[in-house]
Short mmCIF file of C-alpha atoms in Angstrom, two decimals:
data_model
loop_
_atom_site.label_atom_id
_atom_site.label_comp_id
_atom_site.label_asym_id
_atom_site.label_seq_id
_atom_site.Cartn_x
_atom_site.Cartn_y
_atom_site.Cartn_z
CA MET H 1 167.16 159.39 35.91
CA TYR H 2 169.50 162.35 36.55
CA SER H 3 169.85 164.43 39.71
CA ASN H 4 168.94 168.11 39.58
CA LEU H 5 172.63 168.95 39.89
CA VAL H 6 173.49 166.87 36.82
CA ILE H 7 170.79 168.69 34.86
CA GLU H 8 172.02 172.02 36.22
CA HIS H 9 175.62 171.35 35.11
CA PHE H 10 174.42 170.00 31.77
CA THR H 11 172.33 173.13 31.19
CA ASN H 12 174.95 175.60 32.44
CA PRO H 13 178.28 173.84 32.12
CA ARG H 14 181.25 175.60 33.75
CA ASN H 15 184.66 175.94 32.09
CA VAL H 16 183.69 175.03 28.54
CA GLY H 17 186.37 175.83 26.02
CA VAL H 18 190.01 175.60 25.14
CA ILE H 19 193.07 177.04 26.93
CA GLU H 20 195.30 178.06 24.05
CA ASP H 21 198.53 178.12 26.12
CA ALA H 22 197.60 175.16 28.35
CA ASP H 23 200.36 173.52 30.41
CA GLY H 24 198.72 170.14 29.93
CA VAL H 25 196.10 168.70 27.56
CA GLY H 26 194.32 165.37 28.07
CA ARG H 27 192.25 163.62 25.45
CA VAL H 28 190.26 160.58 26.55
CA GLY H 29 187.22 158.76 25.34
CA ASN H 30 185.75 156.05 23.33
CA PRO H 31 183.95 156.67 20.07
CA VAL H 32 182.08 153.36 20.27
CA CYS H 33 180.68 154.32 23.63
CA GLY H 34 179.93 157.80 22.37
CA ASP H 35 181.84 159.93 24.85
CA MET H 36 185.00 161.90 24.11
CA MET H 37 186.62 164.57 26.22
CA GLU H 38 189.44 167.08 25.97
CA ILE H 39 190.69 168.74 29.12
CA PHE H 40 193.08 171.69 29.37
CA ILE H 41 194.96 172.71 32.53
CA LYS H 42 197.13 175.61 33.66
CA VAL H 43 199.54 174.76 36.48
CA GLU H 44 201.33 177.23 38.75
CA ALA H 45 203.51 176.26 41.73
CA GLY H 46 202.05 172.77 41.99
CA ARG H 47 198.42 173.90 41.78
CA ILE H 48 195.78 173.81 39.03
CA VAL H 49 194.98 177.46 38.44
CA ASP H 50 192.66 176.95 35.48
CA ALA H 51 190.88 174.06 33.75
CA LYS H 52 188.65 173.94 30.70
CA PHE H 53 187.03 171.15 28.72
CA ARG H 54 185.30 170.17 25.52
CA THR H 55 183.10 167.07 25.59
CA PHE H 56 181.15 165.07 23.02
CA GLY H 57 178.75 162.95 24.97
CA CYS H 58 175.56 162.49 26.91
CA GLY H 59 174.22 164.61 29.74
CA ALA H 60 176.31 162.78 32.32
CA ALA H 61 179.50 163.20 30.30
CA ILE H 62 178.99 166.95 30.04
CA ALA H 63 177.94 167.37 33.69
CA THR H 64 180.90 165.37 35.04
CA SER H 65 183.30 167.37 32.86
CA SER H 66 181.81 170.58 34.20
CA ILE H 67 181.89 169.71 37.89
CA ALA H 68 185.32 168.05 37.77
CA THR H 69 186.93 171.13 36.25
CA GLU H 70 185.26 173.17 39.01
CA MET H 71 186.54 170.81 41.69
CA VAL H 72 190.19 170.83 40.65
CA LYS H 73 190.60 174.57 40.21
CA GLY H 74 192.84 175.66 43.09
CA GLN H 75 193.70 172.09 44.08
CA THR H 76 197.26 170.87 44.41
CA ILE H 77 198.44 168.21 42.00
CA GLU H 78 198.49 165.70 44.86
CA GLU H 79 194.82 166.46 45.54
CA VAL H 80 193.93 166.03 41.87
CA LEU H 81 195.72 162.69 41.79
CA ARG H 82 193.58 161.48 44.69
CA LEU H 83 190.32 162.40 42.90
CA THR H 84 188.21 159.38 41.92
CA ARG H 85 185.28 158.84 39.58
CA LYS H 86 183.15 158.26 42.62
CA ASP H 87 184.15 161.68 44.05
CA VAL H 88 182.98 163.31 40.83
CA ALA H 89 179.71 161.36 40.75
CA ASP H 90 179.09 162.05 44.46
CA ALA H 91 179.62 165.77 43.89
CA LEU H 92 176.77 165.62 41.38
CA GLY H 93 174.45 163.82 43.77
CA GLY H 94 175.13 160.47 42.12
CA LEU H 95 174.89 159.08 38.59
CA PRO H 96 172.79 156.23 37.15
CA ALA H 97 174.79 152.98 37.46
CA HIS H 98 175.23 152.47 33.72
CA LYS H 99 176.65 155.97 33.39
CA MET H 100 179.38 155.50 36.02
CA HIS H 101 181.86 153.97 33.66
CA CYS H 102 181.41 155.24 30.11
CA SER H 103 180.32 158.80 30.82
CA ASN H 104 182.49 159.59 33.80
CA LEU H 105 185.67 160.47 31.96
CA ALA H 106 186.79 163.61 33.72
CA VAL H 107 189.19 161.93 36.16
CA ASP H 108 190.87 160.08 33.30
CA GLY H 109 190.98 163.34 31.36
CA LEU H 110 192.61 165.21 34.23
CA ARG H 111 195.22 162.48 34.72
CA ALA H 112 195.91 162.51 30.99
CA ALA H 113 196.38 166.28 31.14
CA LEU H 114 198.80 165.83 34.07
CA HIS H 115 200.62 163.15 32.08
CA ASP H 116 201.08 165.67 29.30
CA TYR H 117 202.26 168.30 31.79
CA PHE H 118 204.79 166.04 33.53
CA SER H 119 206.06 164.71 30.20
CA LYS H 120 207.25 168.27 29.60
CA HIS H 121 208.38 168.81 33.21
CA PRO H 122 209.54 165.42 34.52
CA GLU H 123 211.55 167.17 37.25
CA LEU H 124 208.28 168.39 38.84
CA LEU H 125 206.75 164.91 39.19
CA PRO H 126 205.77 164.44 42.86
CA ALA H 127 207.67 161.80 44.82
CA GLY H 128 206.08 158.37 44.49
CA VAL H 129 204.20 159.14 41.25
CA ARG H 130 205.31 157.44 38.07
CA LEU H 131 204.60 159.07 34.73
CA GLU H 132 203.23 155.85 33.23
CA ASP H 133 200.59 155.68 35.96
CA LEU H 134 199.09 158.85 34.55
CA ALA H 135 198.91 157.61 30.97
CA PRO H 136 195.37 157.61 29.55
CA PRO H 137 193.73 154.20 29.63
CA PRO H 138 193.52 152.31 26.34
CA GLU H 139 190.61 153.48 24.20
CA ASP H 140 188.59 150.32 24.56
CA ALA H 141 188.84 150.18 28.35
CA SER H 142 185.26 151.21 28.90
CA THR H 143 183.75 148.72 26.45
CA GLU H 144 184.90 145.73 28.44
CA GLU H 145 181.76 145.75 30.53
CA ALA H 146 179.49 145.92 27.50
CA MET M 1 146.84 178.46 18.08
CA ALA M 2 149.60 178.92 20.63
CA ILE M 3 151.78 176.07 21.81
CA ASP M 4 151.00 174.58 25.19
CA LEU M 5 154.45 173.98 26.66
CA GLU M 6 152.96 172.61 29.86
CA LYS M 7 151.54 169.79 27.80
CA GLY M 8 154.66 169.66 25.66
CA VAL M 9 155.26 169.04 21.99
CA TYR M 10 154.98 165.29 21.55
CA LEU M 11 157.09 164.05 18.66
CA ASP M 12 157.57 160.42 19.66
CA HIS M 13 154.53 158.72 18.15
CA ALA M 14 156.69 155.77 17.07
CA ALA M 15 157.17 155.08 20.79
CA THR M 16 153.49 155.34 21.66
CA THR M 17 150.39 157.44 21.01
CA PRO M 18 147.72 158.92 23.26
CA VAL M 19 144.53 156.87 23.35
CA ASP M 20 141.80 158.42 21.20
CA GLN M 21 138.90 159.60 23.38
CA ARG M 22 136.46 157.60 21.20
CA VAL M 23 138.51 154.48 21.97
CA VAL M 24 138.40 155.20 25.70
CA GLU M 25 134.62 155.48 25.53
CA ALA M 26 134.26 152.26 23.57
CA MET M 27 136.29 150.39 26.22
CA LEU M 28 134.68 151.79 29.38
CA PRO M 29 131.62 149.50 29.70
CA PHE M 30 133.80 146.39 29.65
CA TRP M 31 135.33 146.94 33.08
CA THR M 32 132.34 147.57 35.26
CA GLU M 33 129.17 146.62 33.39
CA ARG M 34 129.97 144.12 30.64
CA TYR M 35 132.73 142.46 32.63
CA GLY M 36 131.89 138.82 31.91
CA ASN M 37 134.43 136.18 30.95
CA PRO M 38 133.91 135.33 27.26
CA SER M 39 134.29 131.62 28.12
CA SER M 40 131.30 131.65 30.51
CA ILE M 41 128.04 130.31 29.12
CA TYR M 42 125.54 132.59 30.90
CA ARG M 43 124.28 135.86 29.46
CA LEU M 44 127.03 138.05 30.91
CA GLY M 45 129.68 135.77 29.45
CA ARG M 46 127.91 135.50 26.11
CA ASP M 47 127.74 139.28 25.94
CA ALA M 48 131.51 139.52 26.44
CA ALA M 49 132.10 136.81 23.83
CA LYS M 50 129.91 138.70 21.42
CA ALA M 51 131.86 141.91 21.93
CA LEU M 52 135.15 140.04 21.53
CA ASN M 53 134.02 138.39 18.32
CA SER M 54 132.69 141.65 16.95
CA ALA M 55 136.11 143.21 17.64
CA ARG M 56 137.73 140.29 15.86
CA GLU M 57 135.43 140.68 12.85
CA ARG M 58 136.03 144.41 12.58
CA ILE M 59 139.79 143.90 12.67
CA ALA M 60 139.59 141.04 10.15
CA GLY M 61 137.68 143.37 7.82
CA ILE M 62 140.55 145.84 7.75
CA LEU M 63 143.15 143.10 7.24
CA ARG M 64 140.94 141.38 4.58
CA ALA M 65 141.31 138.27 6.69
CA ASP M 66 138.97 135.72 8.17
CA PRO M 67 138.08 136.49 11.83
CA SER M 68 139.40 133.06 12.84
CA GLU M 69 142.84 134.18 11.66
CA ILE M 70 143.09 136.97 14.27
CA ILE M 71 144.78 136.06 17.56
CA PHE M 72 144.59 138.63 20.35
CA THR M 73 147.81 139.03 22.34
CA SER M 74 149.15 141.32 25.05
CA CYS M 75 151.44 143.40 22.79
CA GLY M 76 153.43 143.55 19.59
CA THR M 77 156.39 141.84 21.20
CA GLU M 78 154.24 138.88 22.22
CA SER M 79 152.86 138.69 18.67
CA ASP M 80 156.38 138.60 17.24
CA ASN M 81 157.45 135.95 19.74
CA LEU M 82 154.41 133.80 19.01
CA ALA M 83 154.84 134.13 15.25
CA ILE M 84 158.54 133.39 15.13
CA ARG M 85 158.99 130.81 17.85
CA GLY M 86 155.56 129.29 17.19
CA ALA M 87 156.19 128.86 13.46
CA ALA M 88 159.86 127.86 13.81
CA PHE M 89 159.12 125.09 16.32
CA ALA M 90 156.07 123.84 14.42
CA GLN M 91 157.96 123.78 11.13
CA ARG M 92 160.94 121.97 12.60
CA ALA M 93 158.68 119.40 14.25
CA ARG M 94 157.33 118.67 10.78
CA GLY M 95 160.82 118.02 9.55
CA LYS M 96 160.96 121.14 7.40
CA GLY M 97 164.35 122.25 8.64
CA ASN M 98 165.74 124.85 11.01
CA HIS M 99 166.84 127.88 9.00
CA ILE M 100 165.30 131.34 9.48
CA ILE M 101 165.76 134.41 7.30
CA THR M 102 165.44 137.87 8.82
CA SER M 103 167.02 141.29 8.41
CA SER M 104 169.65 143.17 10.37
CA VAL M 105 167.30 146.09 11.12
CA GLU M 106 164.45 144.29 12.90
CA HIS M 107 163.01 145.45 16.19
CA HIS M 108 164.56 143.54 19.13
CA ALA M 109 161.23 141.71 19.58
CA VAL M 110 162.14 139.91 16.35
CA GLY M 111 165.94 140.12 16.37
CA HIS M 112 166.44 138.84 19.91
CA THR M 113 163.84 136.12 19.41
CA VAL M 114 165.66 134.81 16.34
CA GLU M 115 169.00 135.11 18.16
CA GLN M 116 167.67 133.05 21.04
CA LEU M 117 166.45 130.35 18.62
CA VAL M 118 169.99 130.23 17.22
CA LYS M 119 171.87 130.30 20.53
CA LYS M 120 169.61 128.11 22.66
CA PHE M 121 167.53 125.98 20.28
CA GLY M 122 169.89 124.98 17.49
CA PHE M 123 168.33 127.01 14.68
CA GLU M 124 170.38 128.74 12.02
CA ALA M 125 169.63 132.23 10.82
CA THR M 126 170.57 134.58 8.01
CA PHE M 127 170.50 138.25 8.99
CA LEU M 128 170.18 140.02 5.67
CA PRO M 129 172.08 143.25 5.16
CA VAL M 130 170.35 146.50 4.18
CA ASP M 131 171.38 149.38 1.96
CA HIS M 132 172.21 152.90 3.18
CA TYR M 133 168.46 153.63 3.46
CA GLY M 134 167.80 150.55 5.57
CA MET M 135 166.10 148.70 2.70
CA VAL M 136 166.16 144.91 2.35
CA SER M 137 166.55 143.60 -1.21
CA PRO M 138 163.98 140.96 -2.29
CA ASP M 139 166.70 139.43 -4.48
CA GLU M 140 168.83 138.87 -1.41
CA VAL M 141 165.88 137.22 0.33
CA ALA M 142 165.50 134.88 -2.65
CA ARG M 143 169.23 134.09 -2.62
CA ALA M 144 169.22 133.38 1.12
CA ILE M 145 166.49 130.71 0.83
CA ARG M 146 167.73 127.18 1.48
CA PRO M 147 165.93 123.84 1.29
CA ASP M 148 165.75 123.89 5.10
CA THR M 149 164.40 127.45 5.43
CA VAL M 150 161.34 127.33 7.67
CA LEU M 151 160.46 130.98 8.16
CA ILE M 152 161.12 134.41 6.71
CA THR M 153 160.52 137.38 8.99
CA ILE M 154 161.04 140.93 7.70
CA MET M 155 159.52 144.05 9.23
CA TYR M 156 157.00 146.14 7.30
CA ALA M 157 158.36 149.55 8.34
CA ASN M 158 161.34 150.39 10.49
CA ASN M 159 160.75 151.94 13.89
CA GLU M 160 163.95 154.00 13.94
CA VAL M 161 164.25 155.35 10.42
CA GLY M 162 160.77 154.77 8.95
CA THR M 163 161.92 152.86 5.86
CA ILE M 164 159.14 150.76 4.32
CA GLN M 165 160.26 147.34 3.13
CA PRO M 166 159.06 145.73 -0.13
CA ILE M 167 156.86 143.31 1.81
CA ALA M 168 154.52 142.28 -1.02
CA GLU M 169 157.46 141.34 -3.20
CA ILE M 170 159.27 139.43 -0.46
CA GLY M 171 155.96 137.76 0.35
CA ARG M 172 155.54 136.67 -3.26
CA ILE M 173 158.97 135.03 -3.18
CA ALA M 174 158.17 133.27 0.11
CA LYS M 175 154.83 132.08 -1.27
CA GLU M 176 156.43 130.66 -4.43
CA ARG M 177 158.82 128.67 -2.27
CA GLY M 178 156.14 127.64 0.22
CA ILE M 179 157.86 129.26 3.19
CA PRO M 180 155.76 130.96 5.90
CA PHE M 181 156.34 134.72 5.86
CA HIS M 182 155.96 136.90 8.95
CA THR M 183 156.05 140.66 9.04
CA ASP M 184 156.32 142.83 12.13
CA ALA M 185 153.83 145.52 11.09
CA VAL M 186 153.81 147.23 14.48
CA GLN M 187 155.16 150.52 13.16
CA ALA M 188 153.05 150.38 9.97
CA GLY M 189 149.73 149.84 11.76
CA GLY M 190 147.49 152.86 11.33
CA ALA M 191 149.61 154.28 8.50
CA LEU M 192 149.95 151.69 5.72
CA SER M 193 147.64 149.13 4.11
CA LEU M 194 147.29 145.97 6.18
CA ASP M 195 145.66 143.90 3.41
CA VAL M 196 147.27 140.55 4.17
CA ASN M 197 146.51 139.18 0.71
CA ALA M 198 148.00 142.11 -1.18
CA LEU M 199 151.02 141.89 1.16
CA ASN M 200 151.41 138.11 0.66
CA VAL M 201 151.97 137.55 4.37
CA ASP M 202 151.13 134.51 6.47
CA LEU M 203 151.79 136.09 9.85
CA LEU M 204 151.51 139.76 10.78
CA SER M 205 152.03 141.47 14.16
CA LEU M 206 150.28 144.62 15.34
CA SER M 207 150.21 146.64 18.54
CA ALA M 208 147.27 148.88 19.46
CA HIS M 209 149.15 151.65 21.23
CA LYS M 210 150.89 152.69 18.01
CA PHE M 211 147.56 153.75 16.49
CA TYR M 212 145.83 155.58 19.35
CA GLY M 213 144.68 152.42 21.10
CA PRO M 214 145.64 151.23 24.59
CA LYS M 215 148.99 149.76 25.61
CA GLY M 216 148.89 146.10 26.60
CA VAL M 217 147.09 144.64 23.60
CA GLY M 218 148.25 143.44 20.21
CA LEU M 219 147.34 140.84 17.67
CA LEU M 220 148.84 138.25 15.45
CA TYR M 221 147.25 137.54 12.10
CA ALA M 222 147.93 133.87 11.26
CA ARG M 223 146.80 132.69 7.83
CA LYS M 224 144.78 129.48 7.91
CA GLY M 225 147.10 126.49 7.61
CA THR M 226 150.24 128.29 8.80
CA PRO M 227 152.07 125.96 11.20
CA LEU M 228 152.04 127.64 14.61
CA TRP M 229 152.62 126.20 18.05
CA PRO M 230 151.12 128.11 20.95
CA MET M 231 153.74 129.76 23.13
CA GLN M 232 151.34 130.29 26.01
CA THR M 233 149.48 127.16 27.00
CA GLY M 234 146.43 126.69 29.21
CA GLY M 235 142.79 127.07 28.25
CA SER M 236 141.40 126.83 24.75
CA GLN M 237 141.04 130.56 24.14
CA GLU M 238 141.95 131.97 20.74
CA ARG M 239 141.40 128.56 19.13
CA ASN M 240 144.14 127.01 21.25
CA ARG M 241 146.74 129.37 19.90
CA ARG M 242 146.99 131.71 22.88
CA ALA M 243 145.70 130.61 26.26
CA GLY M 244 144.48 133.04 28.89
CA THR M 245 141.29 134.99 29.58
CA GLU M 246 140.80 137.48 26.79
CA ASN M 247 141.11 141.17 27.58
CA VAL M 248 137.76 142.15 26.13
CA ALA M 249 138.03 145.86 26.88
CA PHE M 250 141.40 146.13 25.17
CA ALA M 251 140.35 144.00 22.21
CA VAL M 252 137.36 146.31 21.72
CA GLY M 253 139.69 149.30 22.13
CA MET M 254 142.11 147.96 19.53
CA ALA M 255 139.31 147.25 17.05
CA THR M 256 137.86 150.73 17.54
CA ALA M 257 141.28 152.37 17.19
CA LEU M 258 142.07 150.41 14.04
CA GLU M 259 138.71 151.21 12.48
CA LEU M 260 139.12 154.90 13.22
CA ALA M 261 142.68 154.90 11.90
CA TYR M 262 141.68 153.31 8.60
CA ALA M 263 138.49 155.36 8.20
CA GLU M 264 140.63 158.51 8.55
CA LEU M 265 143.78 157.10 6.97
CA GLU M 266 144.21 159.30 3.94
CA GLN M 267 143.33 162.51 5.66
CA THR M 268 145.60 161.76 8.64
CA ASN M 269 148.50 160.66 6.44
CA ASN M 270 148.25 163.69 4.17
CA ARG M 271 148.17 166.08 7.06
CA VAL M 272 150.98 164.40 8.99
CA ARG M 273 153.11 163.97 5.86
CA ALA M 274 152.87 167.69 5.07
CA LEU M 275 153.98 168.61 8.60
CA ARG M 276 156.74 166.00 8.49
CA ASP M 277 158.02 167.34 5.15
CA ARG M 278 158.04 170.85 6.58
CA LEU M 279 160.06 169.56 9.55
CA ILE M 280 162.59 167.67 7.42
CA ALA M 281 163.06 170.56 5.01
CA GLY M 282 163.46 173.02 7.88
CA VAL M 283 166.00 170.89 9.75
CA LEU M 284 168.12 170.27 6.65
CA GLU M 285 167.96 173.93 5.68
CA ARG M 286 168.71 175.44 9.08
CA ILE M 287 171.27 173.05 10.52
CA PRO M 288 174.54 172.17 8.76
CA ASP M 289 176.04 168.67 8.90
CA VAL M 290 172.73 166.87 9.33
CA GLU M 291 171.66 163.88 7.27
CA LEU M 292 168.18 162.41 6.88
CA THR M 293 168.29 158.71 7.78
CA GLY M 294 166.06 156.12 6.15
CA HIS M 295 164.60 156.14 2.69
CA PRO M 296 163.80 159.60 1.27
CA THR M 297 160.42 158.54 -0.18
CA GLN M 298 159.68 154.94 0.87
CA ARG M 299 159.19 155.93 4.48
CA LEU M 300 156.37 156.17 7.00
CA PRO M 301 154.43 159.42 6.55
CA ASN M 302 155.04 160.49 10.14
CA SER M 303 158.74 159.70 10.39
CA ALA M 304 161.60 162.20 10.39
CA SER M 305 164.95 160.79 11.49
CA PHE M 306 168.38 162.29 11.27
CA VAL M 307 171.97 161.95 12.28
CA VAL M 308 173.38 165.19 13.63
CA LYS M 309 177.15 165.20 13.38
CA TYR M 310 179.43 166.15 16.31
CA VAL M 311 176.76 165.85 19.00
CA GLU M 312 175.44 162.97 21.03
CA GLY M 313 171.79 161.93 20.94
CA GLU M 314 170.97 161.90 24.63
CA ALA M 315 172.35 165.41 25.06
CA MET M 316 169.97 166.55 22.29
CA LEU M 317 167.01 164.80 23.90
CA LEU M 318 167.70 166.34 27.31
CA SER M 319 167.99 169.78 25.74
CA LEU M 320 164.77 169.30 23.76
CA ASP M 321 163.00 168.06 26.89
CA MET M 322 163.92 171.31 28.66
CA LYS M 323 162.18 173.13 25.83
CA GLY M 324 159.11 170.93 26.22
CA ILE M 325 159.81 168.77 23.17
CA PHE M 326 159.62 164.99 23.48
CA ALA M 327 161.81 163.14 20.99
CA SER M 328 163.87 159.97 20.68
CA SER M 329 167.31 158.77 19.63
CA GLY M 330 169.03 155.52 18.75
CA SER M 331 171.99 156.68 20.80
CA ALA M 332 173.50 154.11 23.15
CA CYS M 333 173.35 156.61 25.98
CA THR M 334 169.56 156.59 25.90
CA SER M 335 169.57 152.88 26.57
CA MET M 336 171.45 150.65 28.97
CA SER M 337 173.75 149.37 26.26
CA LEU M 338 176.98 151.00 25.21
CA SER M 339 176.68 150.42 21.50
CA PRO M 340 174.68 152.67 19.19
CA SER M 341 171.61 151.63 17.22
CA HIS M 342 171.98 148.32 15.37
CA VAL M 343 169.78 149.80 12.65
CA LEU M 344 172.07 152.73 11.86
CA THR M 345 175.09 150.45 12.19
CA ALA M 346 173.58 148.03 9.64
CA MET M 347 172.93 151.01 7.36
CA GLY M 348 176.65 151.74 7.45
CA PHE M 349 176.83 154.68 9.84
CA PRO M 350 180.01 154.68 11.96
CA PRO M 351 179.43 154.71 15.74
CA GLU M 352 180.37 158.35 16.33
CA ILE M 353 177.78 159.40 13.73
CA ALA M 354 175.14 156.91 14.88
CA HIS M 355 175.44 158.31 18.42
CA GLY M 356 174.06 161.58 17.06
CA SER M 357 170.76 160.15 15.91
CA LEU M 358 167.52 162.03 16.42
CA ARG M 359 164.07 160.63 15.71
CA LEU M 360 161.01 162.85 15.49
CA THR M 361 157.76 160.99 14.80
CA LEU M 362 154.61 162.99 14.28
CA GLY M 363 151.00 162.24 15.03
CA LYS M 364 147.53 163.49 14.31
CA GLY M 365 147.61 165.93 17.23
CA ASN M 366 150.66 167.89 16.03
CA THR M 367 150.25 171.37 14.56
CA GLU M 368 152.19 173.60 12.20
CA GLU M 369 152.96 175.92 15.13
CA GLU M 370 154.58 173.05 16.99
CA ILE M 371 156.76 172.16 14.02
CA ASP M 372 157.82 175.78 13.62
CA TYR M 373 158.64 175.94 17.33
CA VAL M 374 160.90 172.88 16.97
CA LEU M 375 162.56 174.47 13.97
CA ASP M 376 163.16 177.59 16.07
CA VAL M 377 164.78 175.90 19.05
CA LEU M 378 166.60 172.91 17.53
CA PRO M 379 169.33 174.90 15.71
CA GLU M 380 170.26 176.70 18.97
CA ILE M 381 170.39 173.43 20.89
CA ILE M 382 172.70 171.88 18.33
CA SER M 383 174.93 174.95 18.12
CA ARG M 384 175.32 174.95 21.89
CA LEU M 385 176.27 171.26 22.02
CA ARG M 386 178.60 171.58 19.05
CA ALA M 387 180.38 174.49 20.70
CA MET M 388 181.18 172.07 23.54
CA SER M 389 182.23 169.20 21.28
CA PRO M 390 185.89 168.39 20.61
CA LEU M 391 184.81 166.75 17.35
CA TYR M 392 183.43 169.95 15.90
CA GLN M 393 185.67 172.14 13.79
CA PRO M 394 183.60 175.14 12.72
CA ALA M 395 184.12 176.18 9.12
CA ALA M 396 186.75 178.91 8.99
#
């Protein structure tokens, strides 16, 4: 059901924890679906210099949190904003179809963390990006397909 | 005795059981030597018919039923479908009405069958609530009965939480009102009494692979006179109640498995119950924020089920699997659906708690060493997942 890479990231997740003095914090998830995620970012000169997460969820939820925080470390904010759920799943060697939506929260979490960051520093918002576009999706967004 | 981690520690006997070697041996001749069709009139066919009828008689003996009341099917699900749809249609055709009473914690083989009768065939249904232990109240069954009630179907023991329902009492109420009563006894087979008269049931479903028989064979007990339309039509096998060439090997296997289970019932139950109690006590003692689900005493002897707060079920199962332990969960993430177990939901557990369900069901092959091994590794697994969980606030 899961790729070896998913199992590897589930077994040895990278970047678990909390950044106490984070520049941005994102909280996304859906208790009905059973996945909830908190993501913490440090931003310096337009780049993510650190990212950590805490996730309540299945193997896929934990593995996507782990790999996504790995992927964005060192990326510019523009690069992070281009990241898709599919990019995260592809980096793990794919996810089972029914896990693509509910358990693949990391991109939403990162955008929510950026929303938090730019709420505090609206002057740093890149040209062409609106703050409301980064707002976390409504909580029930992922149950629509159920 | 050391634990064989290559083989694994199998704690999912509610899902299925290994076939007993004695059952395998009893079945073997019926594929290559005694392979006749029981409907054929020559010696080879008569031999198969004899074996089939002997299997039927042996099973009837354990159920205290007449052999003619045993219908062989392909599985427990088919038995449930035949019982419910077969009785509902037959009753309605007789002008008895179109109302069905069931519970909110049934296996999907029952629940989805009743739902389909409601959505597609114009029946009405009452899904009775359960208490926090998953127990149906006989009083509520009595109150739900209407003049147009044609069938009551309540499971004997729950597959997720092990709670045993007061079947004999519900059956007595149904009998007084003259309403056919079906019980899905799939999870109870091989553990609890199947005396259909003591249980006051008219229809009872069983599946062989839950009691060390093969997968792919089940039975429906149908009391003489119970209205029942066949759901599979064709030849006149099974007294016109279930068409199709009988699977003689599997029928023999099921009869052998059932006989062995009931010959060894007390000894197996006592042994398994002791191991199960050790497991439950150990889990509750070693892991904080864990609750036993299901009834504390009125439960299957092999069933240990919990909700583990702040962690998700599938993550627990994956972690246990890596340690060679095979377990189960009612978590949505272990299925294709997004909602957690309907059983735990009906018992009043909120979704975020129900997602942390863990079911460990023991069998006759489990050992004390295996249970102690689980008790060694499970606390670490849960600590690790809780450390990752945003829901978990460790006590200061």
